[in-house]
């Protein structure tokens, strides 16, 4: 069968997922003669901030958008990770690596050998990112493996509306046709796919392929094509958002705090802050309102719909972000997850012929990634309710492996680096009862002395770094 390139791709949606999608398609497919049309319809993003992990920087490089331009326009702050506060105490989930080579076993297992379970939380302190974040310090990674700063990785916290506006301008410069629409009608056949979109004033748009970024409404994949949402137990019932909340005072992290009603996240940008609350299903609306409204600011409530689209790629339509399902957004943003799915779709080189085998492979791999993100958020539920019925048996088994052997049982699609996952597990209270047999003859006292030298080196390096505020004011002060 001859390969027929896609000639016209239509993206539907009005949020950051739609904006990022049109930029990606324009950069990757325009060289093949493909046109991209953006139908801007639907609701804005739920959260006003983008808590971006290090992969965002890789995406910016891929699409040719300067990092500094985004930081300036979107009032960005650099972030080294997440400062957590759970039932087991405070912890830091770093974006960077510890960078300590195996000798002979991994550094994690050295720690499990050197320390009893009740002391293993110290593991998270052996990242330069952790030591820098605790001191409000930040610096850029260096491409020299001899330097401890080569272990750093960083993300960003950004004003989502400003980021979306910048991406829209960039998409326009790339030749994307944008059309605003208040009343969208979809002509579709569940057995053939999307046929045509009818817009305001009797205009219509017809493409070879359609990408649904309309959030929970799922106007194309759900309402028009009837692809069902495979529901999953609710981890939280509502997301509450308040802009203008308490400031973290120029610290290079966001915070995640366990409350008796769920989890709360605090995020700063250069000229403001946002507090978000994820409310447990057992809380009534009145109880949640009373507790969240104890903070300053006006709160907006959004119900959460849990589950995954059974086939996010169906005929000539691909669902992205919340249109494809909701695995949780405390540990990954909607755009982060949508970008992973979009790049996977592009990796499979779709064409106008449809290729059922490609659709099947995409849906399989995308489901595995979705389940991995879901399980990471289930960890937050287990941290407060070990008997929760919302948690899969697969996760419980993987945690048993970690607690028994100190091992991560990897999936084909893992959303976080191994070292970050171990830091999250240890921070939330899971401990390993054993270490690698290669360390059976190694003295725990010798390992503790080695770890103290590493710790002292990290502290010294962190204290020599500039503050986050100094870096921002020199590198990318916001333009408002």
mmCIF file of C-alpha atoms in Angstrom, residues 137-399:
data_model
loop_
_atom_site.group_PDB
_atom_site.id
_atom_site.type_symbol
_atom_site.label_atom_id
_atom_site.label_comp_id
_atom_site.label_asym_id
_atom_site.label_seq_id
_atom_site.Cartn_x
_atom_site.Cartn_y
_atom_site.Cartn_z
ATOM 1 C CA UNK A 137 19.211 28.356 45.342
ATOM 2 C CA UNK A 138 19.268 27.611 41.630
ATOM 3 C CA UNK A 139 21.759 27.173 38.826
ATOM 4 C CA UNK A 140 21.725 25.669 35.361
ATOM 5 C CA UNK A 141 23.104 22.185 34.689
ATOM 6 C CA UNK A 142 26.577 21.899 33.154
ATOM 7 C CA UNK A 143 27.620 19.406 30.497
ATOM 8 C CA UNK A 144 30.593 18.105 32.461
ATOM 9 C CA UNK A 145 30.179 14.764 34.268
ATOM 10 C CA UNK A 146 32.942 15.744 36.691
ATOM 11 C CA UNK A 147 30.788 18.569 38.059
ATOM 12 C CA UNK A 148 28.080 17.880 40.612
ATOM 13 C CA UNK A 149 25.909 20.409 38.735
ATOM 14 C CA UNK A 150 25.684 17.949 35.851
ATOM 15 C CA UNK A 151 23.109 16.082 37.973
ATOM 16 C CA UNK A 152 20.624 18.971 37.929
ATOM 17 C CA UNK A 153 17.461 18.958 35.874
ATOM 18 C CA UNK A 154 14.808 21.613 36.161
ATOM 19 C CA UNK A 155 11.254 22.435 35.234
ATOM 20 C CA UNK A 156 9.247 25.649 35.272
ATOM 21 C CA UNK A 157 6.123 27.127 36.794
ATOM 22 C CA UNK A 158 4.349 29.321 34.243
ATOM 23 C CA UNK A 159 1.253 31.442 33.816
ATOM 24 C CA UNK A 160 -0.815 29.193 31.576
ATOM 25 C CA UNK A 161 -2.837 31.895 29.828
ATOM 26 C CA UNK A 162 0.299 33.854 28.908
ATOM 27 C CA UNK A 163 1.953 30.650 27.730
ATOM 28 C CA UNK A 164 -1.065 29.843 25.575
ATOM 29 C CA UNK A 165 -1.017 33.332 24.063
ATOM 30 C CA UNK A 166 2.676 33.040 23.203
ATOM 31 C CA UNK A 167 2.118 29.646 21.587
ATOM 32 C CA UNK A 168 -0.800 31.039 19.577
ATOM 33 C CA UNK A 169 1.423 33.813 18.245
ATOM 34 C CA UNK A 170 4.145 31.309 17.437
ATOM 35 C CA UNK A 171 1.639 29.031 15.698
ATOM 36 C CA UNK A 172 0.528 31.971 13.561
ATOM 37 C CA UNK A 173 4.145 32.595 12.522
ATOM 38 C CA UNK A 174 4.375 28.921 11.517
ATOM 39 C CA UNK A 175 1.399 29.272 9.182
ATOM 40 C CA UNK A 176 -1.329 27.744 11.362
ATOM 41 C CA UNK A 177 -4.847 28.955 10.465
ATOM 42 C CA UNK A 178 -6.785 29.765 13.627
ATOM 43 C CA UNK A 179 -10.575 30.139 13.660
ATOM 44 C CA UNK A 180 -12.589 31.125 16.718
ATOM 45 C CA UNK A 181 -15.910 29.337 17.037
ATOM 46 C CA UNK A 182 -18.747 29.614 19.541
ATOM 47 C CA UNK A 183 -21.087 26.975 18.058
ATOM 48 C CA UNK A 184 -19.447 23.826 16.749
ATOM 49 C CA UNK A 185 -21.379 21.044 15.017
ATOM 50 C CA UNK A 186 -19.593 17.811 14.157
ATOM 51 C CA UNK A 187 -20.588 15.689 11.182
ATOM 52 C CA UNK A 188 -19.371 12.196 12.010
ATOM 53 C CA UNK A 189 -19.921 8.483 11.467
ATOM 54 C CA UNK A 190 -18.815 6.192 14.318
ATOM 55 C CA UNK A 191 -17.715 3.619 11.731
ATOM 56 C CA UNK A 192 -15.853 6.034 9.462
ATOM 57 C CA UNK A 193 -14.700 8.883 11.668
ATOM 58 C CA UNK A 194 -15.087 12.651 11.539
ATOM 59 C CA UNK A 195 -16.394 13.879 8.195
ATOM 60 C CA UNK A 196 -16.626 17.648 8.611
ATOM 61 C CA UNK A 197 -16.870 20.417 11.220
ATOM 62 C CA UNK A 198 -19.598 23.044 10.878
ATOM 63 C CA UNK A 199 -18.704 26.418 12.413
ATOM 64 C CA UNK A 200 -20.410 29.753 12.992
ATOM 65 C CA UNK A 201 -22.009 31.524 10.004
ATOM 66 C CA UNK A 202 -22.412 28.264 8.072
ATOM 67 C CA UNK A 203 -18.640 27.901 7.549
ATOM 68 C CA UNK A 204 -17.217 24.397 7.552
ATOM 69 C CA UNK A 205 -13.810 22.735 7.787
ATOM 70 C CA UNK A 206 -12.826 19.337 6.416
ATOM 71 C CA UNK A 207 -9.519 17.658 7.207
ATOM 72 C CA UNK A 208 -7.723 14.353 6.815
ATOM 73 C CA UNK A 209 -7.214 14.000 10.557
ATOM 74 C CA UNK A 210 -8.701 15.612 13.682
ATOM 75 C CA UNK A 211 -7.208 16.069 17.148
ATOM 76 C CA UNK A 212 -9.629 16.513 20.035
ATOM 77 C CA UNK A 213 -8.269 18.787 22.766
ATOM 78 C CA UNK A 214 -11.644 19.911 24.150
ATOM 79 C CA UNK A 215 -11.074 18.646 27.691
ATOM 80 C CA UNK A 216 -13.769 16.782 29.602
ATOM 81 C CA UNK A 217 -16.344 17.722 26.935
ATOM 82 C CA UNK A 218 -14.557 15.465 24.393
ATOM 83 C CA UNK A 219 -16.617 17.028 21.611
ATOM 84 C CA UNK A 220 -15.164 14.868 18.839
ATOM 85 C CA UNK A 221 -13.999 11.566 20.318
ATOM 86 C CA UNK A 222 -16.756 11.270 22.901
ATOM 87 C CA UNK A 223 -19.848 13.161 21.796
ATOM 88 C CA UNK A 224 -19.508 12.790 18.015
ATOM 89 C CA UNK A 225 -17.815 9.390 17.646
ATOM 90 C CA UNK A 226 -19.243 7.815 20.793
ATOM 91 C CA UNK A 227 -15.967 6.348 22.038
ATOM 92 C CA UNK A 228 -16.782 5.617 25.690
ATOM 93 C CA UNK A 229 -14.832 6.659 28.764
ATOM 94 C CA UNK A 230 -13.758 3.588 30.697
ATOM 95 C CA UNK A 231 -14.476 4.881 34.168
ATOM 96 C CA UNK A 232 -12.098 4.370 37.091
ATOM 97 C CA UNK A 233 -12.585 4.868 40.838
ATOM 98 C CA UNK A 234 -12.326 8.531 41.791
ATOM 99 C CA UNK A 235 -9.119 9.536 43.530
ATOM 100 C CA UNK A 236 -10.494 13.027 44.238
ATOM 101 C CA UNK A 237 -13.963 14.393 43.555
ATOM 102 C CA UNK A 238 -13.247 18.065 42.778
ATOM 103 C CA UNK A 239 -10.382 20.390 42.009
ATOM 104 C CA UNK A 240 -10.547 23.816 43.631
ATOM 105 C CA UNK A 241 -8.356 26.668 42.384
ATOM 106 C CA UNK A 242 -7.592 30.019 44.015
ATOM 107 C CA UNK A 243 -5.385 32.629 42.373
ATOM 108 C CA UNK A 244 -3.520 35.109 44.550
ATOM 109 C CA UNK A 245 -2.708 32.627 47.319
ATOM 110 C CA UNK A 246 0.234 32.618 49.701
ATOM 111 C CA UNK A 247 3.717 33.136 48.249
ATOM 112 C CA UNK A 248 6.568 30.635 48.496
ATOM 113 C CA UNK A 249 8.961 33.613 48.484
ATOM 114 C CA UNK A 250 11.082 32.813 45.410
ATOM 115 C CA UNK A 251 11.732 29.163 46.166
ATOM 116 C CA UNK A 252 12.615 26.784 43.279
ATOM 117 C CA UNK A 253 9.816 24.308 43.859
ATOM 118 C CA UNK A 254 6.074 23.845 44.171
ATOM 119 C CA UNK A 255 4.630 22.364 47.343
ATOM 120 C CA UNK A 256 2.323 19.389 47.820
ATOM 121 C CA UNK A 257 0.712 19.033 51.236
ATOM 122 C CA UNK A 258 -1.506 16.248 52.510
ATOM 123 C CA UNK A 259 -4.611 17.484 54.327
ATOM 124 C CA UNK A 260 -7.411 15.648 56.093
ATOM 125 C CA UNK A 261 -9.628 16.478 53.076
ATOM 126 C CA UNK A 262 -7.165 15.581 50.280
ATOM 127 C CA UNK A 263 -4.053 17.254 48.852
ATOM 128 C CA UNK A 264 -3.137 20.901 48.405
ATOM 129 C CA UNK A 265 -0.600 22.325 45.957
ATOM 130 C CA UNK A 266 0.946 25.801 46.138
ATOM 131 C CA UNK A 267 2.663 27.243 43.066
ATOM 132 C CA UNK A 268 4.316 30.610 42.497
ATOM 133 C CA UNK A 269 5.109 32.543 39.351
ATOM 134 C CA UNK A 270 7.064 35.804 39.342
ATOM 135 C CA UNK A 271 4.153 38.048 40.200
ATOM 136 C CA UNK A 272 1.622 35.941 42.020
ATOM 137 C CA UNK A 273 0.705 32.552 43.319
ATOM 138 C CA UNK A 274 -1.930 29.849 43.013
ATOM 139 C CA UNK A 275 -3.293 27.370 45.519
ATOM 140 C CA UNK A 276 -5.056 24.257 44.234
ATOM 141 C CA UNK A 277 -6.919 21.676 46.271
ATOM 142 C CA UNK A 278 -7.896 18.134 45.292
ATOM 143 C CA UNK A 279 -10.814 17.104 47.476
ATOM 144 C CA UNK A 280 -11.344 13.505 48.617
ATOM 145 C CA UNK A 281 -14.557 11.790 47.438
ATOM 146 C CA UNK A 282 -15.829 11.465 51.010
ATOM 147 C CA UNK A 283 -15.973 15.224 51.500
ATOM 148 C CA UNK A 284 -19.256 16.958 50.788
ATOM 149 C CA UNK A 285 -19.208 20.140 48.743
ATOM 150 C CA UNK A 286 -20.116 22.137 51.851
ATOM 151 C CA UNK A 287 -17.289 20.621 53.914
ATOM 152 C CA UNK A 288 -14.753 21.165 51.148
ATOM 153 C CA UNK A 289 -15.868 24.760 50.627
ATOM 154 C CA UNK A 290 -15.546 25.524 54.327
ATOM 155 C CA UNK A 291 -12.014 24.098 54.488
ATOM 156 C CA UNK A 292 -10.599 25.502 51.287
ATOM 157 C CA UNK A 293 -12.178 28.901 51.793
ATOM 158 C CA UNK A 294 -10.230 29.237 55.026
ATOM 159 C CA UNK A 295 -7.468 30.509 52.692
ATOM 160 C CA UNK A 296 -7.490 33.961 51.180
ATOM 161 C CA UNK A 297 -8.658 34.328 47.593
ATOM 162 C CA UNK A 298 -11.652 33.438 45.462
ATOM 163 C CA UNK A 299 -12.058 29.729 44.813
ATOM 164 C CA UNK A 300 -13.345 28.075 41.653
ATOM 165 C CA UNK A 301 -14.564 24.463 41.728
ATOM 166 C CA UNK A 302 -14.307 21.910 38.917
ATOM 167 C CA UNK A 303 -15.639 18.331 39.139
ATOM 168 C CA UNK A 304 -13.182 15.595 38.146
ATOM 169 C CA UNK A 305 -14.113 12.807 35.731
ATOM 170 C CA UNK A 306 -11.947 9.722 36.176
ATOM 171 C CA UNK A 307 -11.086 7.121 33.579
ATOM 172 C CA UNK A 308 -9.559 6.580 30.163
ATOM 173 C CA UNK A 309 -11.029 6.684 26.688
ATOM 174 C CA UNK A 310 -11.217 3.060 25.516
ATOM 175 C CA UNK A 311 -9.557 3.937 22.200
ATOM 176 C CA UNK A 312 -8.060 7.446 22.241
ATOM 177 C CA UNK A 313 -7.135 7.030 18.567
ATOM 178 C CA UNK A 314 -10.285 6.080 16.687
ATOM 179 C CA UNK A 315 -10.418 6.246 12.868
ATOM 180 C CA UNK A 316 -9.238 9.745 11.903
ATOM 181 C CA UNK A 317 -9.468 11.270 15.383
ATOM 182 C CA UNK A 318 -6.978 11.390 18.260
ATOM 183 C CA UNK A 319 -7.975 12.525 21.762
ATOM 184 C CA UNK A 320 -5.413 14.392 23.869
ATOM 185 C CA UNK A 321 -5.370 15.586 27.473
ATOM 186 C CA UNK A 322 -8.596 15.319 29.427
ATOM 187 C CA UNK A 323 -10.480 14.386 26.257
ATOM 188 C CA UNK A 324 -8.490 11.126 26.415
ATOM 189 C CA UNK A 325 -9.066 10.646 30.140
ATOM 190 C CA UNK A 326 -7.952 11.722 33.577
ATOM 191 C CA UNK A 327 -5.201 9.824 35.480
ATOM 192 C CA UNK A 328 -4.477 12.725 37.856
ATOM 193 C CA UNK A 329 -2.648 16.042 37.444
ATOM 194 C CA UNK A 330 -0.877 16.568 40.770
ATOM 195 C CA UNK A 331 2.336 14.915 39.568
ATOM 196 C CA UNK A 332 2.024 15.685 35.855
ATOM 197 C CA UNK A 333 0.274 18.459 33.984
ATOM 198 C CA UNK A 334 -2.385 17.843 31.354
ATOM 199 C CA UNK A 335 -0.052 19.192 28.655
ATOM 200 C CA UNK A 336 2.857 17.014 29.826
ATOM 201 C CA UNK A 337 0.730 13.906 29.400
ATOM 202 C CA UNK A 338 -0.840 15.115 26.134
ATOM 203 C CA UNK A 339 2.592 15.909 24.706
ATOM 204 C CA UNK A 340 3.798 12.390 25.482
ATOM 205 C CA UNK A 341 0.802 10.959 23.624
ATOM 206 C CA UNK A 342 1.205 13.346 20.692
ATOM 207 C CA UNK A 343 4.896 12.522 20.249
ATOM 208 C CA UNK A 344 4.074 8.819 20.411
ATOM 209 C CA UNK A 345 1.480 9.326 17.662
ATOM 210 C CA UNK A 346 4.022 11.184 15.521
ATOM 211 C CA UNK A 347 6.609 8.461 16.161
ATOM 212 C CA UNK A 348 4.288 5.945 14.509
ATOM 213 C CA UNK A 349 4.193 8.080 11.328
ATOM 214 C CA UNK A 350 0.421 8.111 10.745
ATOM 215 C CA UNK A 351 -0.838 8.682 7.237
ATOM 216 C CA UNK A 352 -4.125 9.240 5.443
ATOM 217 C CA UNK A 353 -4.690 5.505 4.967
ATOM 218 C CA UNK A 354 -5.569 4.985 8.611
ATOM 219 C CA UNK A 355 -3.346 1.967 9.319
ATOM 220 C CA UNK A 356 -5.358 -0.060 11.877
ATOM 221 C CA UNK A 357 -2.167 -1.778 13.071
ATOM 222 C CA UNK A 358 -0.645 1.597 13.969
ATOM 223 C CA UNK A 359 -3.818 2.627 15.810
ATOM 224 C CA UNK A 360 -3.758 -0.600 17.790
ATOM 225 C CA UNK A 361 -0.098 -0.152 18.762
ATOM 226 C CA UNK A 362 -0.626 3.469 19.753
ATOM 227 C CA UNK A 363 -3.659 2.651 21.894
ATOM 228 C CA UNK A 364 -1.744 -0.158 23.620
ATOM 229 C CA UNK A 365 1.287 1.979 24.449
ATOM 230 C CA UNK A 366 -0.770 5.017 25.385
ATOM 231 C CA UNK A 367 -2.841 2.901 27.780
ATOM 232 C CA UNK A 368 0.342 1.643 29.470
ATOM 233 C CA UNK A 369 1.554 5.217 29.941
ATOM 234 C CA UNK A 370 -1.853 6.316 31.233
ATOM 235 C CA UNK A 371 -1.873 3.469 33.777
ATOM 236 C CA UNK A 372 1.613 4.441 34.963
ATOM 237 C CA UNK A 373 0.497 8.030 35.618
ATOM 238 C CA UNK A 374 -2.635 6.784 37.336
ATOM 239 C CA UNK A 375 -0.580 4.565 39.661
ATOM 240 C CA UNK A 376 1.688 7.452 40.638
ATOM 241 C CA UNK A 377 -1.361 9.382 41.798
ATOM 242 C CA UNK A 378 -2.702 6.308 43.558
ATOM 243 C CA UNK A 379 0.451 6.486 45.700
ATOM 244 C CA UNK A 380 -0.852 9.779 47.101
ATOM 245 C CA UNK A 381 -4.118 8.082 48.010
ATOM 246 C CA UNK A 382 -2.363 5.134 49.678
ATOM 247 C CA UNK A 383 -0.227 7.511 51.721
ATOM 248 C CA UNK A 384 -3.364 8.623 53.547
ATOM 249 C CA UNK A 385 -5.600 5.557 53.204
ATOM 250 C CA UNK A 386 -3.720 2.213 52.924
ATOM 251 C CA UNK A 387 -7.014 0.335 52.493
ATOM 252 C CA UNK A 388 -8.369 2.506 49.669
ATOM 253 C CA UNK A 389 -10.402 0.553 47.118
ATOM 254 C CA UNK A 390 -9.455 3.091 44.419
ATOM 255 C CA UNK A 391 -5.972 1.569 44.167
ATOM 256 C CA UNK A 392 -5.131 -1.214 41.698
ATOM 257 C CA UNK A 393 -3.771 -4.591 42.756
ATOM 258 C CA UNK A 394 -0.968 -4.064 40.267
ATOM 259 C CA UNK A 395 0.324 -1.114 42.286
ATOM 260 C CA UNK A 396 0.015 -2.999 45.576
ATOM 261 C CA UNK A 397 2.108 -5.828 44.114
ATOM 262 C CA UNK A 398 4.771 -3.427 42.809
ATOM 263 C CA UNK A 399 4.983 -1.809 46.243
#
